[in-house]
Amino acid sequence: QLQLQESGPGLVKPSETLSLTCTVSGGPISGGGQHWGWIRQPPGKGLEWIGLIYYAGNTYYNPSLKSRVTIFVDTSRNQFSLKLSSVTAADTAVYYCVQTVSGNPGNIWGQGTLVTVSS
Amino acid sequence: QSALTQPASVSGSPGQSITISCTGTSSDVGGYNYVSWYQHHPGKAPKLMIYEVSNRPSGVSNRFSGSKSGNTASLTISGLQAEDEADYYCCSFTSMTTYVFGTGTEVTVL
């Protein structure tokens, strides 16, 4: 069964770049119909879709984050990653990596990782 | 893109049925049959409960059902149980080839 696990720093300084990696186990990350994405939840707030990467390499991002977000896949390591630049306190959140299937952004979820933006 | 509108809270007694609404626009909910619903217990990962408006993943109780009319989707929980107490979020595909979540609904079992 496919499992996802996030990893990365739990503390990032303002104006720096947040970098998280999601390791996929139980199956290959490459393959038709499998897409990968990120969703976050700031403390006390709701879920926010960040973006996704299709198996063909196309990427789509939340318009409000588009200028700061990059999602990419490393098939050799069976991982995909998120980079969010110029972070502020508003980017403090639990970040989830997800498997996305057509029309459904959160088919399988990682357990989530809290990232705090603070000096 | 604006978040889809959900009621902040819904409550019901054990055994009752409740319905959570999710209102969007013709550019998201109304334009596509790609509405999904997630159950979120605090401290745990969200769980997919409904996809493509009304389909249940394997292992999800048939007490959960989804529907859509125009720009509004709905999640109904029948035979409410204590374990159903959680936050619920809808999500829709959009005309910008993105996804947008709802504002979230806290379900309380009285």
Short mmCIF file of C-alpha atoms in Angstrom, two decimals:
data_model
loop_
_atom_site.label_atom_id
_atom_site.label_comp_id
_atom_site.label_asym_id
_atom_site.label_seq_id
_atom_site.Cartn_x
_atom_site.Cartn_y
_atom_site.Cartn_z
CA GLN A 1 0.00 0.00 0.00
CA LEU A 2 1.29 3.41 -0.94
CA GLN A 3 2.59 5.54 1.94
CA LEU A 4 3.86 9.12 1.99
CA GLN A 5 6.21 10.72 4.52
CA GLU A 6 7.21 14.37 4.73
CA SER A 7 10.64 15.50 5.89
CA GLY A 8 12.43 18.82 6.27
CA PRO A 9 13.28 21.60 8.71
CA GLY A 10 10.65 22.44 11.29
CA LEU A 11 11.88 26.01 11.65
CA VAL A 12 12.58 28.49 8.86
CA LYS A 13 13.63 32.13 9.17
CA PRO A 14 11.55 34.89 7.58
CA SER A 15 12.54 35.74 3.99
CA GLU A 16 14.24 32.36 3.54
CA THR A 17 13.10 29.36 1.48
CA LEU A 18 11.03 26.55 2.96
CA SER A 19 12.05 23.15 1.56
CA LEU A 20 10.19 19.91 2.18
CA THR A 21 10.53 16.45 0.68
CA CYS A 22 7.98 13.68 0.46
CA THR A 23 9.20 10.09 0.24
CA VAL A 24 6.84 7.67 -1.47
CA SER A 25 6.98 4.02 -0.41
CA GLY A 26 5.02 0.99 -1.49
CA GLY A 27 5.08 1.84 -5.17
CA PRO A 28 6.83 3.83 -7.90
CA ILE A 29 6.41 7.57 -8.04
CA SER A 30 6.42 7.52 -11.81
CA GLY A 31 3.52 6.08 -13.69
CA GLY A 32 0.55 7.16 -15.68
CA GLY A 33 -2.28 8.72 -13.76
CA GLN A 34 -0.30 9.39 -10.61
CA HIS A 35 0.16 12.98 -9.62
CA TRP A 36 1.66 14.51 -6.49
CA GLY A 37 0.89 17.62 -4.51
CA TRP A 38 1.06 19.66 -1.34
CA ILE A 39 -1.66 20.96 0.96
CA ARG A 40 -1.20 22.99 4.14
CA GLN A 41 -3.15 24.03 7.22
CA PRO A 42 -2.11 27.12 9.20
CA PRO A 43 -2.78 26.90 12.95
CA GLY A 44 -6.46 27.40 13.68
CA LYS A 45 -7.36 27.72 10.00
CA GLY A 46 -8.63 25.55 7.20
CA LEU A 47 -6.93 23.49 4.51
CA GLU A 48 -5.23 25.32 1.65
CA TRP A 49 -4.25 23.69 -1.64
CA ILE A 50 -0.68 24.64 -2.59
CA GLY A 51 -0.11 22.89 -5.91
CA LEU A 52 0.58 19.70 -7.79
CA ILE A 53 2.80 18.10 -10.40
CA TYR A 54 1.36 15.75 -12.98
CA TYR A 55 3.21 12.58 -13.95
CA ALA A 56 4.00 14.21 -17.30
CA GLY A 57 5.77 17.04 -15.49
CA ASN A 58 3.18 19.80 -15.77
CA THR A 59 2.80 21.87 -12.62
CA TYR A 60 -0.18 23.86 -11.32
CA TYR A 61 -0.09 26.17 -8.34
CA ASN A 62 -2.47 28.11 -6.13
CA PRO A 63 -2.61 31.56 -7.75
CA SER A 64 -1.98 33.23 -4.39
CA LEU A 65 1.30 31.33 -3.98
CA LYS A 66 2.33 30.84 -7.60
CA SER A 67 5.16 33.37 -7.62
CA ARG A 68 6.87 31.66 -4.67
CA VAL A 69 6.20 27.93 -5.17
CA THR A 70 8.04 25.17 -6.98
CA ILE A 71 7.14 21.46 -6.94
CA PHE A 72 9.40 18.89 -8.56
CA VAL A 73 9.92 15.13 -8.67
CA ASP A 74 13.06 13.06 -8.19
CA THR A 75 12.18 9.69 -9.69
CA SER A 76 15.57 8.19 -8.80
CA ARG A 77 14.80 8.65 -5.11
CA ASN A 78 11.03 8.10 -5.37
CA GLN A 79 10.52 11.55 -3.86
CA PHE A 80 8.88 14.82 -4.68
CA SER A 81 9.61 18.19 -3.13
CA LEU A 82 8.18 21.60 -2.31
CA LYS A 83 10.06 24.87 -2.25
CA LEU A 84 8.37 28.04 -1.00
CA SER A 85 10.47 31.19 -1.16
CA SER A 86 10.40 34.45 0.77
CA VAL A 87 8.44 32.98 3.65
CA THR A 88 6.70 34.99 6.33
CA ALA A 89 4.92 34.08 9.56
CA ALA A 90 1.78 33.55 7.47
CA ASP A 91 3.44 30.48 5.95
CA THR A 92 3.57 28.76 9.34
CA ALA A 93 1.47 25.63 8.90
CA VAL A 94 1.25 21.87 8.92
CA TYR A 95 2.30 20.81 5.43
CA TYR A 96 0.91 17.59 3.94
CA CYS A 97 2.18 15.81 0.87
CA VAL A 98 -0.51 14.02 -1.09
CA GLN A 99 -1.09 11.68 -3.97
CA THR A 100 -3.51 13.30 -6.37
CA VAL A 101 -5.69 11.44 -8.83
CA SER A 102 -7.82 13.04 -11.49
CA GLY A 103 -10.31 15.36 -9.83
CA ASN A 104 -9.27 14.44 -6.30
CA PRO A 105 -6.34 16.34 -4.81
CA GLY A 106 -6.00 14.30 -1.62
CA ASN A 107 -6.31 10.61 -2.43
CA ILE A 108 -3.53 9.51 -0.05
CA TRP A 109 -1.99 11.80 2.59
CA GLY A 110 1.26 11.95 4.47
CA GLN A 111 1.03 12.43 8.23
CA GLY A 112 1.95 16.11 7.93
CA THR A 113 4.84 18.15 9.25
CA LEU A 114 4.70 21.44 11.14
CA VAL A 115 6.86 24.22 9.73
CA THR A 116 7.22 27.37 11.81
CA VAL A 117 8.51 30.60 10.29
CA SER A 118 10.27 32.59 12.97
CA SER A 119 13.56 34.33 13.59
CA GLN B 1 -9.66 31.92 -6.14
CA SER B 2 -12.00 32.19 -3.19
CA ALA B 3 -12.60 29.41 -0.69
CA LEU B 4 -15.83 27.49 -1.07
CA THR B 5 -18.44 28.40 1.54
CA GLN B 6 -19.37 25.89 4.24
CA PRO B 7 -21.28 26.39 7.50
CA ALA B 8 -18.89 26.85 10.39
CA SER B 9 -20.58 24.19 12.48
CA VAL B 10 -23.27 21.52 12.31
CA SER B 11 -24.48 19.34 15.15
CA GLY B 12 -26.75 16.39 15.65
CA SER B 13 -27.66 13.67 18.11
CA PRO B 14 -26.47 10.08 17.73
CA GLY B 15 -28.50 8.28 15.09
CA GLN B 16 -29.66 11.44 13.37
CA SER B 17 -28.70 12.62 9.89
CA ILE B 18 -26.91 15.86 9.15
CA THR B 19 -26.04 17.60 5.90
CA ILE B 20 -23.09 19.90 5.24
CA SER B 21 -23.34 22.28 2.30
CA CYS B 22 -20.48 23.53 0.14
CA THR B 23 -21.24 26.49 -2.11
CA GLY B 24 -19.04 27.66 -4.94
CA THR B 25 -19.51 29.06 -8.41
CA SER B 26 -19.95 27.86 -11.97
CA SER B 27 -16.15 28.01 -12.27
CA ASP B 28 -15.65 25.31 -9.68
CA VAL B 29 -18.41 23.28 -7.98
CA GLY B 30 -21.00 23.98 -10.63
CA GLY B 31 -18.72 23.39 -13.57
CA TYR B 32 -17.20 20.02 -12.79
CA ASN B 33 -18.12 16.74 -11.14
CA TYR B 34 -14.86 16.84 -9.22
CA VAL B 35 -15.97 17.59 -5.68
CA SER B 36 -14.33 15.68 -2.85
CA TRP B 37 -14.92 15.63 0.90
CA TYR B 38 -12.40 15.10 3.69
CA GLN B 39 -12.78 14.21 7.35
CA HIS B 40 -10.15 15.71 9.63
CA HIS B 41 -9.61 14.73 13.23
CA PRO B 42 -7.21 17.22 14.90
CA GLY B 43 -3.65 15.98 14.96
CA LYS B 44 -4.24 13.38 12.26
CA ALA B 45 -4.03 13.46 8.50
CA PRO B 46 -7.28 14.27 6.68
CA LYS B 47 -9.14 11.28 5.25
CA LEU B 48 -10.88 11.13 1.88
CA MET B 49 -14.58 10.35 2.39
CA ILE B 50 -16.16 11.18 -0.99
CA TYR B 51 -14.70 11.81 -4.45
CA GLU B 52 -16.23 12.89 -7.76
CA VAL B 53 -19.30 14.25 -5.94
CA SER B 54 -20.79 10.98 -4.75
CA ASN B 55 -18.28 8.13 -4.85
CA ARG B 56 -17.04 6.48 -1.67
CA PRO B 57 -13.52 5.05 -1.46
CA SER B 58 -13.19 1.48 -0.33
CA GLY B 59 -13.49 1.24 3.44
CA VAL B 60 -15.59 4.38 3.96
CA SER B 61 -18.91 3.74 5.67
CA ASN B 62 -22.03 3.93 3.50
CA ARG B 63 -23.42 6.31 6.13
CA PHE B 64 -21.54 8.99 4.20
CA SER B 65 -23.02 10.18 0.92
CA GLY B 66 -22.46 13.11 -1.42
CA SER B 67 -24.52 15.00 -3.95
CA LYS B 68 -24.52 18.20 -5.98
CA SER B 69 -27.09 20.62 -7.31
CA GLY B 70 -25.96 23.61 -9.32
CA ASN B 71 -23.14 25.41 -7.54
CA THR B 72 -23.72 23.65 -4.21
CA ALA B 73 -22.43 20.26 -3.14
CA SER B 74 -23.56 18.44 -0.02
CA LEU B 75 -22.25 15.76 2.32
CA THR B 76 -24.80 13.81 4.32
CA ILE B 77 -23.91 11.72 7.33
CA SER B 78 -26.68 9.37 8.35
CA GLY B 79 -26.89 7.42 11.60
CA LEU B 80 -24.56 9.91 13.26
CA GLN B 81 -21.98 8.34 15.58
CA ALA B 82 -19.61 9.78 18.16
CA GLU B 83 -16.63 8.91 15.94
CA ASP B 84 -18.02 11.21 13.22
CA GLU B 85 -17.19 14.24 15.34
CA ALA B 86 -14.50 16.02 13.32
CA ASP B 87 -13.88 18.83 10.87
CA TYR B 88 -15.09 18.29 7.31
CA TYR B 89 -13.80 20.03 4.20
CA CYS B 90 -15.07 20.03 0.66
CA CYS B 91 -12.78 20.61 -2.29
CA SER B 92 -13.41 21.30 -5.95
CA PHE B 93 -11.46 21.35 -9.20
CA THR B 94 -11.57 24.79 -10.84
CA SER B 95 -11.54 26.31 -14.29
CA MET B 96 -7.96 27.46 -13.67
CA THR B 97 -6.85 23.82 -13.42
CA THR B 98 -6.35 24.26 -9.70
CA TYR B 99 -8.19 23.08 -6.60
CA VAL B 100 -9.94 25.08 -3.92
CA PHE B 101 -11.01 23.93 -0.47
CA GLY B 102 -14.05 24.91 1.50
CA THR B 103 -13.90 26.93 4.69
CA GLY B 104 -14.48 23.82 6.80
CA THR B 105 -17.32 22.62 9.03
CA GLU B 106 -17.00 21.42 12.61
CA VAL B 107 -19.37 18.53 13.26
CA THR B 108 -20.45 18.01 16.85
CA VAL B 109 -22.28 14.93 18.07
CA LEU B 110 -24.50 16.00 20.95
#
